[in-house]
PDB file of C-alpha atoms in Angstrom:
ATOM      1  CA  MET A   1    -119.131-208.447  89.708  1.00 94.00           C
ATOM      2  CA  LYS A   2    -121.625-206.997  87.243  1.00 97.00           C
ATOM      3  CA  THR A   3    -120.935-207.059  83.510  1.00 98.00           C
ATOM      4  CA  ILE A   4    -120.141-203.729  81.844  1.00 98.00           C
ATOM      5  CA  GLY A   5    -121.373-203.101  78.312  1.00 98.00           C
ATOM      6  CA  LEU A   6    -119.242-200.823  76.139  1.00 98.00           C
ATOM      7  CA  ILE A   7    -120.451-199.195  72.917  1.00 98.00           C
ATOM      8  CA  GLY A   8    -117.073-198.505  71.381  1.00 97.00           C
ATOM      9  CA  GLY A   9    -115.208-197.774  68.196  1.00 97.00           C
ATOM     10  CA  MET A  10    -115.909-194.013  68.211  1.00 97.00           C
ATOM     11  CA  SER A  11    -112.950-193.930  67.840  1.00 95.00           C
ATOM     12  CA  PHE A  12    -111.191-197.185  68.625  1.00 94.00           C
ATOM     13  CA  GLU A  13    -108.271-195.121  69.934  1.00 94.00           C
ATOM     14  CA  SER A  14    -110.309-194.036  72.960  1.00 94.00           C
ATOM     15  CA  THR A  15    -112.129-197.360  73.295  1.00 96.00           C
ATOM     16  CA  ALA A  16    -108.759-198.986  73.926  1.00 95.00           C
ATOM     17  CA  VAL A  17    -108.216-196.461  76.733  1.00 95.00           C
ATOM     18  CA  TYR A  18    -111.575-197.371  78.276  1.00 97.00           C
ATOM     19  CA  TYR A  19    -110.734-201.073  78.188  1.00 97.00           C
ATOM     20  CA  ARG A  20    -107.372-200.506  79.846  1.00 97.00           C
ATOM     21  CA  MET A  21    -108.633-198.075  82.482  1.00 97.00           C
ATOM     22  CA  ILE A  22    -111.579-200.242  83.518  1.00 98.00           C
ATOM     23  CA  ASN A  23    -109.470-203.375  83.849  1.00 98.00           C
ATOM     24  CA  GLU A  24    -106.689-201.560  85.698  1.00 97.00           C
ATOM     25  CA  ALA A  25    -109.212-200.131  88.170  1.00 97.00           C
ATOM     26  CA  VAL A  26    -110.725-203.558  88.852  1.00 97.00           C
ATOM     27  CA  ARG A  27    -107.279-205.062  89.379  1.00 97.00           C
ATOM     28  CA  GLU A  28    -106.346-202.202  91.714  1.00 96.00           C
ATOM     29  CA  ARG A  29    -109.457-202.651  93.830  1.00 96.00           C
ATOM     30  CA  ARG A  30    -109.725-206.446  93.808  1.00 96.00           C
ATOM     31  CA  GLY A  31    -106.053-207.369  93.609  1.00 96.00           C
ATOM     32  CA  ALA A  32    -104.394-210.511  92.246  1.00 97.00           C
ATOM     33  CA  LEU A  33    -105.304-211.133  88.592  1.00 97.00           C
ATOM     34  CA  HIS A  34    -108.852-209.800  88.745  1.00 97.00           C
ATOM     35  CA  SER A  35    -110.173-208.024  85.666  1.00 97.00           C
ATOM     36  CA  ALA A  36    -113.514-206.650  84.550  1.00 98.00           C
ATOM     37  CA  GLU A  37    -116.439-208.545  83.077  1.00 98.00           C
ATOM     38  CA  ILE A  38    -116.941-206.617  79.826  1.00 98.00           C
ATOM     39  CA  VAL A  39    -119.053-207.014  76.710  1.00 98.00           C
ATOM     40  CA  LEU A  40    -117.784-204.725  73.940  1.00 98.00           C
ATOM     41  CA  HIS A  41    -119.346-203.876  70.591  1.00 98.00           C
ATOM     42  CA  SER A  42    -116.980-201.787  68.485  1.00 98.00           C
ATOM     43  CA  VAL A  43    -118.798-200.094  65.600  1.00 98.00           C
ATOM     44  CA  ASP A  44    -117.388-198.933  62.267  1.00 97.00           C
ATOM     45  CA  PHE A  45    -116.758-195.289  63.121  1.00 96.00           C
ATOM     46  CA  GLN A  46    -116.913-194.041  59.531  1.00 97.00           C
ATOM     47  CA  GLY A  47    -120.583-194.928  59.331  1.00 97.00           C
ATOM     48  CA  ILE A  48    -121.273-192.927  62.498  1.00 97.00           C
ATOM     49  CA  VAL A  49    -119.216-189.970  61.243  1.00 96.00           C
ATOM     50  CA  ASP A  50    -121.229-189.962  58.009  1.00 97.00           C
ATOM     51  CA  LEU A  51    -124.462-189.742  60.017  1.00 97.00           C
ATOM     52  CA  GLN A  52    -123.003-186.927  62.143  1.00 96.00           C
ATOM     53  CA  LYS A  53    -122.050-184.909  59.079  1.00 95.00           C
ATOM     54  CA  ALA A  54    -125.486-185.459  57.559  1.00 97.00           C
ATOM     55  CA  GLY A  55    -127.219-184.396  60.767  1.00 96.00           C
ATOM     56  CA  ARG A  56    -128.980-187.769  60.942  1.00 97.00           C
ATOM     57  CA  TRP A  57    -128.832-188.085  64.692  1.00 97.00           C
ATOM     58  CA  ASP A  58    -132.091-190.038  64.575  1.00 97.00           C
ATOM     59  CA  LEU A  59    -130.448-192.815  62.582  1.00 98.00           C
ATOM     60  CA  ALA A  60    -127.362-192.671  64.764  1.00 97.00           C
ATOM     61  CA  GLY A  61    -129.569-193.117  67.822  1.00 98.00           C
ATOM     62  CA  GLU A  62    -131.272-196.108  66.247  1.00 98.00           C
ATOM     63  CA  ARG A  63    -127.909-197.639  65.376  1.00 98.00           C
ATOM     64  CA  LEU A  64    -126.446-197.246  68.852  1.00 98.00           C
ATOM     65  CA  GLY A  65    -129.728-198.299  70.462  1.00 98.00           C
ATOM     66  CA  ALA A  66    -129.567-201.566  68.529  1.00 98.00           C
ATOM     67  CA  VAL A  67    -125.953-202.046  69.620  1.00 98.00           C
ATOM     68  CA  ALA A  68    -126.935-201.413  73.239  1.00 98.00           C
ATOM     69  CA  LYS A  69    -129.733-203.960  72.972  1.00 98.00           C
ATOM     70  CA  GLY A  70    -127.233-206.510  71.751  1.00 98.00           C
ATOM     71  CA  LEU A  71    -125.005-205.812  74.736  1.00 98.00           C
ATOM     72  CA  GLU A  72    -127.963-206.199  77.076  1.00 98.00           C
ATOM     73  CA  ASN A  73    -128.890-209.503  75.443  1.00 98.00           C
ATOM     74  CA  ALA A  74    -125.273-210.618  75.894  1.00 98.00           C
ATOM     75  CA  GLY A  75    -125.491-210.064  79.643  1.00 98.00           C
ATOM     76  CA  ALA A  76    -124.439-206.450  80.179  1.00 98.00           C
ATOM     77  CA  THR A  77    -126.001-204.894  83.277  1.00 97.00           C
ATOM     78  CA  CYS A  78    -125.150-201.325  82.245  1.00 98.00           C
ATOM     79  CA  ALA A  79    -124.128-199.559  79.050  1.00 98.00           C
ATOM     80  CA  LEU A  80    -121.481-196.929  78.368  1.00 98.00           C
ATOM     81  CA  ILE A  81    -121.438-194.885  75.176  1.00 98.00           C
ATOM     82  CA  CYS A  82    -117.666-194.516  74.881  1.00 97.00           C
ATOM     83  CA  THR A  83    -117.740-191.043  73.381  1.00 96.00           C
ATOM     84  CA  ASN A  84    -118.989-187.665  74.575  1.00 96.00           C
ATOM     85  CA  THR A  85    -120.420-186.590  71.229  1.00 96.00           C
ATOM     86  CA  MET A  86    -122.775-189.538  70.870  1.00 97.00           C
ATOM     87  CA  HIS A  87    -124.372-188.716  74.203  1.00 97.00           C
ATOM     88  CA  LEU A  88    -126.442-186.437  72.008  1.00 97.00           C
ATOM     89  CA  VAL A  89    -128.452-189.637  71.380  1.00 97.00           C
ATOM     90  CA  ALA A  90    -128.147-191.035  74.915  1.00 97.00           C
ATOM     91  CA  ASP A  91    -131.896-190.800  75.490  1.00 97.00           C
ATOM     92  CA  ALA A  92    -132.558-192.889  72.388  1.00 97.00           C
ATOM     93  CA  VAL A  93    -130.050-195.477  73.548  1.00 98.00           C
ATOM     94  CA  GLN A  94    -131.600-195.612  77.014  1.00 97.00           C
ATOM     95  CA  ALA A  95    -135.066-196.028  75.486  1.00 98.00           C
ATOM     96  CA  ALA A  96    -133.854-199.137  73.651  1.00 98.00           C
ATOM     97  CA  ILE A  97    -132.736-201.032  76.776  1.00 98.00           C
ATOM     98  CA  GLU A  98    -133.794-201.818  80.327  1.00 98.00           C
ATOM     99  CA  VAL A  99    -130.360-201.606  81.951  1.00 97.00           C
ATOM    100  CA  PRO A 100    -128.999-198.136  82.808  1.00 97.00           C
ATOM    101  CA  VAL A 101    -126.857-196.024  80.519  1.00 98.00           C
ATOM    102  CA  ILE A 102    -124.083-194.511  82.632  1.00 98.00           C
ATOM    103  CA  ASN A 103    -124.040-190.971  81.293  1.00 97.00           C
ATOM    104  CA  ILE A 104    -120.617-189.357  80.854  1.00 97.00           C
ATOM    105  CA  ILE A 105    -122.051-185.839  81.259  1.00 97.00           C
ATOM    106  CA  ASP A 106    -123.701-186.676  84.564  1.00 97.00           C
ATOM    107  CA  GLU A 107    -120.559-188.321  85.911  1.00 97.00           C
ATOM    108  CA  THR A 108    -118.371-185.404  84.853  1.00 97.00           C
ATOM    109  CA  ALA A 109    -120.815-182.960  86.439  1.00 97.00           C
ATOM    110  CA  ARG A 110    -120.665-184.936  89.673  1.00 97.00           C
ATOM    111  CA  ALA A 111    -116.873-184.709  89.662  1.00 97.00           C
ATOM    112  CA  LEU A 112    -116.962-180.965  89.001  1.00 97.00           C
ATOM    113  CA  LYS A 113    -119.450-180.344  91.792  1.00 97.00           C
ATOM    114  CA  ALA A 114    -117.416-182.440  94.221  1.00 97.00           C
ATOM    115  CA  ALA A 115    -114.414-180.243  93.462  1.00 97.00           C
ATOM    116  CA  GLY A 116    -116.411-177.014  93.757  1.00 97.00           C
ATOM    117  CA  LYS A 117    -115.982-176.069  90.101  1.00 97.00           C
ATOM    118  CA  GLU A 118    -118.776-174.266  88.271  1.00 97.00           C
ATOM    119  CA  ARG A 119    -117.257-172.619  85.163  1.00 97.00           C
ATOM    120  CA  PRO A 120    -115.307-175.230  83.209  1.00 98.00           C
ATOM    121  CA  LEU A 121    -113.890-174.809  79.736  1.00 98.00           C
ATOM    122  CA  LEU A 122    -115.131-177.580  77.452  1.00 97.00           C
ATOM    123  CA  LEU A 123    -112.660-179.030  74.949  1.00 97.00           C
ATOM    124  CA  ALA A 124    -114.594-181.342  72.653  1.00 96.00           C
ATOM    125  CA  THR A 125    -115.816-181.942  69.120  1.00 96.00           C
ATOM    126  CA  ARG A 126    -117.719-179.180  67.392  1.00 95.00           C
ATOM    127  CA  TYR A 127    -120.931-181.180  67.882  1.00 96.00           C
ATOM    128  CA  THR A 128    -120.457-181.376  71.645  1.00 96.00           C
ATOM    129  CA  MET A 129    -119.440-177.731  71.964  1.00 96.00           C
ATOM    130  CA  GLU A 130    -122.161-176.325  69.700  1.00 96.00           C
ATOM    131  CA  GLN A 131    -125.218-178.605  69.700  1.00 94.00           C
ATOM    132  CA  GLY A 132    -126.315-177.543  73.178  1.00 92.00           C
ATOM    133  CA  PHE A 133    -127.072-180.968  74.656  1.00 95.00           C
ATOM    134  CA  TYR A 134    -123.914-180.978  76.782  1.00 95.00           C
ATOM    135  CA  ALA A 135    -124.178-177.417  78.112  1.00 96.00           C
ATOM    136  CA  GLU A 136    -127.898-177.805  78.841  1.00 96.00           C
ATOM    137  CA  ARG A 137    -127.414-180.979  80.847  1.00 96.00           C
ATOM    138  CA  MET A 138    -124.583-179.351  82.777  1.00 97.00           C
ATOM    139  CA  ALA A 139    -126.702-176.244  83.402  1.00 96.00           C
ATOM    140  CA  ASP A 140    -129.382-178.440  84.937  1.00 95.00           C
ATOM    141  CA  ARG A 141    -126.719-179.425  87.468  1.00 94.00           C
ATOM    142  CA  GLY A 142    -125.634-175.877  88.253  1.00 95.00           C
ATOM    143  CA  ILE A 143    -122.592-175.774  85.981  1.00 97.00           C
ATOM    144  CA  THR A 144    -121.956-173.088  83.351  1.00 97.00           C
ATOM    145  CA  ILE A 145    -119.992-174.411  80.396  1.00 97.00           C
ATOM    146  CA  ILE A 146    -117.480-172.146  78.659  1.00 96.00           C
ATOM    147  CA  VAL A 147    -116.571-172.971  75.062  1.00 97.00           C
ATOM    148  CA  PRO A 148    -113.703-171.614  72.955  1.00 97.00           C
ATOM    149  CA  ASP A 149    -114.335-168.966  70.309  1.00 97.00           C
ATOM    150  CA  ALA A 150    -115.232-170.020  66.756  1.00 97.00           C
ATOM    151  CA  ASP A 151    -111.671-170.278  65.458  1.00 97.00           C
ATOM    152  CA  ASP A 152    -110.511-172.209  68.499  1.00 97.00           C
ATOM    153  CA  ARG A 153    -113.505-174.562  68.257  1.00 97.00           C
ATOM    154  CA  THR A 154    -112.399-175.365  64.719  1.00 97.00           C
ATOM    155  CA  THR A 155    -108.865-176.034  65.958  1.00 97.00           C
ATOM    156  CA  VAL A 156    -110.027-178.408  68.693  1.00 97.00           C
ATOM    157  CA  HIS A 157    -112.423-180.231  66.359  1.00 97.00           C
ATOM    158  CA  ASP A 158    -109.755-180.687  63.684  1.00 96.00           C
ATOM    159  CA  VAL A 159    -107.181-181.950  66.176  1.00 97.00           C
ATOM    160  CA  ILE A 160    -109.678-184.553  67.360  1.00 96.00           C
ATOM    161  CA  PHE A 161    -110.896-185.848  64.002  1.00 95.00           C
ATOM    162  CA  GLN A 162    -107.871-185.341  61.764  1.00 95.00           C
ATOM    163  CA  GLU A 163    -105.222-186.341  64.282  1.00 96.00           C
ATOM    164  CA  LEU A 164    -106.247-188.070  67.512  1.00 96.00           C
ATOM    165  CA  CYS A 165    -108.880-190.339  65.961  1.00 95.00           C
ATOM    166  CA  ALA A 166    -106.221-191.338  63.428  1.00 94.00           C
ATOM    167  CA  GLY A 167    -103.652-192.126  66.104  1.00 95.00           C
ATOM    168  CA  LYS A 168    -101.582-188.953  65.579  1.00 96.00           C
ATOM    169  CA  VAL A 169    -100.401-187.026  68.648  1.00 96.00           C
ATOM    170  CA  LEU A 170     -98.533-183.863  67.669  1.00 97.00           C
ATOM    171  CA  ASP A 171     -96.641-181.543  70.009  1.00 96.00           C
ATOM    172  CA  SER A 172     -97.683-178.561  67.900  1.00 97.00           C
ATOM    173  CA  SER A 173    -101.341-179.402  68.451  1.00 97.00           C
ATOM    174  CA  ARG A 174    -100.779-179.847  72.178  1.00 96.00           C
ATOM    175  CA  ASP A 175     -99.366-176.331  72.269  1.00 96.00           C
ATOM    176  CA  LYS A 176    -102.457-174.995  70.488  1.00 97.00           C
ATOM    177  CA  LEU A 177    -104.778-176.685  72.982  1.00 97.00           C
ATOM    178  CA  LEU A 178    -102.777-175.387  75.947  1.00 97.00           C
ATOM    179  CA  ALA A 179    -103.006-171.871  74.532  1.00 97.00           C
ATOM    180  CA  ILE A 180    -106.792-172.231  74.357  1.00 97.00           C
ATOM    181  CA  VAL A 181    -106.856-173.280  78.006  1.00 97.00           C
ATOM    182  CA  GLU A 182    -104.701-170.282  78.968  1.00 97.00           C
ATOM    183  CA  LYS A 183    -107.089-167.966  77.131  1.00 96.00           C
ATOM    184  CA  ALA A 184    -110.082-169.471  78.963  1.00 97.00           C
ATOM    185  CA  LYS A 185    -108.322-169.061  82.306  1.00 96.00           C
ATOM    186  CA  LEU A 186    -107.924-165.354  81.637  1.00 96.00           C
ATOM    187  CA  ALA A 187    -111.630-165.212  80.713  1.00 95.00           C
ATOM    188  CA  GLY A 188    -112.681-166.669  84.071  1.00 96.00           C
ATOM    189  CA  ALA A 189    -112.838-170.422  83.577  1.00 97.00           C
ATOM    190  CA  ASP A 190    -112.121-172.294  86.823  1.00 97.00           C
ATOM    191  CA  SER A 191    -111.368-175.711  85.303  1.00 97.00           C
ATOM    192  CA  VAL A 192    -111.207-177.603  82.018  1.00 98.00           C
ATOM    193  CA  ILE A 193    -113.123-180.665  80.847  1.00 97.00           C
ATOM    194  CA  LEU A 194    -111.345-183.024  78.482  1.00 97.00           C
ATOM    195  CA  GLY A 195    -114.739-183.482  76.853  1.00 95.00           C
ATOM    196  CA  CYS A 196    -113.753-185.751  74.032  1.00 93.00           C
ATOM    197  CA  THR A 197    -112.622-189.252  74.890  1.00 92.00           C
ATOM    198  CA  GLU A 198    -109.535-188.855  72.684  1.00 94.00           C
ATOM    199  CA  ILE A 199    -108.231-185.654  74.273  1.00 94.00           C
ATOM    200  CA  CYS A 200    -106.623-187.602  77.115  1.00 94.00           C
ATOM    201  CA  LEU A 201    -104.251-188.933  74.450  1.00 95.00           C
ATOM    202  CA  ILE A 202    -102.707-185.472  74.019  1.00 97.00           C
ATOM    203  CA  LEU A 203    -103.388-183.566  77.263  1.00 96.00           C
ATOM    204  CA  ASP A 204    -102.485-184.661  80.765  1.00 95.00           C
ATOM    205  CA  PRO A 205    -105.028-183.190  83.210  1.00 93.00           C
ATOM    206  CA  ALA A 206    -102.296-182.985  85.850  1.00 92.00           C
ATOM    207  CA  VAL A 207    -100.222-180.430  83.927  1.00 92.00           C
ATOM    208  CA  LEU A 208    -102.822-177.982  82.634  1.00 96.00           C
ATOM    209  CA  PRO A 209    -103.097-174.273  83.507  1.00 95.00           C
ATOM    210  CA  LEU A 210    -106.470-175.100  85.135  1.00 97.00           C
ATOM    211  CA  PRO A 211    -107.682-178.111  87.155  1.00 96.00           C
ATOM    212  CA  GLY A 212    -108.378-180.816  84.596  1.00 97.00           C
ATOM    213  CA  PHE A 213    -111.256-183.296  84.451  1.00 97.00           C
ATOM    214  CA  ASP A 214    -110.636-186.251  82.137  1.00 96.00           C
ATOM    215  CA  SER A 215    -114.100-187.404  81.068  1.00 96.00           C
ATOM    216  CA  THR A 216    -112.772-190.741  79.809  1.00 95.00           C
ATOM    217  CA  ALA A 217    -111.210-191.578  83.169  1.00 96.00           C
ATOM    218  CA  ILE A 218    -114.257-190.329  85.071  1.00 97.00           C
ATOM    219  CA  HIS A 219    -116.606-192.422  82.918  1.00 98.00           C
ATOM    220  CA  ALA A 220    -114.475-195.540  83.236  1.00 97.00           C
ATOM    221  CA  GLU A 221    -114.258-195.137  87.001  1.00 97.00           C
ATOM    222  CA  ALA A 222    -118.047-194.780  87.240  1.00 97.00           C
ATOM    223  CA  ALA A 223    -118.456-198.030  85.331  1.00 98.00           C
ATOM    224  CA  VAL A 224    -116.198-199.823  87.800  1.00 98.00           C
ATOM    225  CA  ASP A 225    -118.101-198.307  90.727  1.00 97.00           C
ATOM    226  CA  PHE A 226    -121.288-199.722  89.255  1.00 97.00           C
ATOM    227  CA  ALA A 227    -119.829-203.119  88.441  1.00 97.00           C
ATOM    228  CA  LEU A 228    -118.362-203.602  91.899  1.00 97.00           C
ATOM    229  CA  GLY A 229    -121.230-202.003  93.800  1.00 94.00           C
ATOM    230  CA  GLU A 230    -118.862-199.436  95.282  1.00 77.00           C
ATOM    231  CA  SER A 231    -119.003-195.659  95.576  1.00 58.00           C
ATOM    232  CA  VAL A 232    -115.390-194.554  95.308  1.00 42.00           C
ATOM    233  CA  GLY A 233    -116.612-191.739  93.060  1.00 43.00           C
ATOM    234  CA  ALA A 234    -115.502-190.201  89.829  1.00 38.00           C
ATOM    235  CA  SER A 235    -113.943-187.262  91.641  1.00 37.00           C
ATOM    236  CA  LYS A 236    -110.759-189.266  92.222  1.00 35.00           C
ATOM    237  CA  MET A 237    -110.030-188.842  88.506  1.00 39.00           C
ATOM    238  CA  ILE A 238    -109.426-185.088  88.874  1.00 40.00           C
ATOM    239  CA  ALA A 239    -106.067-183.392  88.575  1.00 42.00           C
ATOM    240  CA  ALA A 240    -105.721-180.226  90.661  1.00 37.00           C
TER     241      ALA A 240
END
């Protein structure tokens, strides 16, 4: 079994989900009391948020690159950035290490393509929905990303940062997110990406108005595929 490196803490709420999902998947595949070989570095999220707000993605990339190097030195044979937003600096992280960064956008795109979906709604932080890095990488893979309108983007962003990252899961916010999905369905979206690693805390991809793709689950499954040298595929983490 290869050792998985996790760059976590962004937020720790979703990092805990990664840890559980990866270990559960290893136990399911290997049986008995098997669990994953993991090296985890959990950063202080506030420092990263401050860099995001200041637009200092260069410094954020340096910070996460240094964390990734530490994971590599500790024996990790791959690295996962346990957040969609910070894949904005994925290239900088990859440049800092020799082992591969398993990219959450690429894995989600693979799952979408396997399911024949090409026009997904993206629910994510404002940075992920607006900075362009996510949509551009998806476009390179033949997928057209749909984002909510400006007011709805603010709603999604606020639910993520003010509630989910703080451990708050509110029914009223779930209703708002479901309404956004319904609106996108009417506008021609054929699926929805839970494109923030905290959104799985409030939305179940199995009970959405559109087929749901949980990026956290897809990413975790890809890490297990890599660690075990298997090719089960991220597409199993789709809810029709």
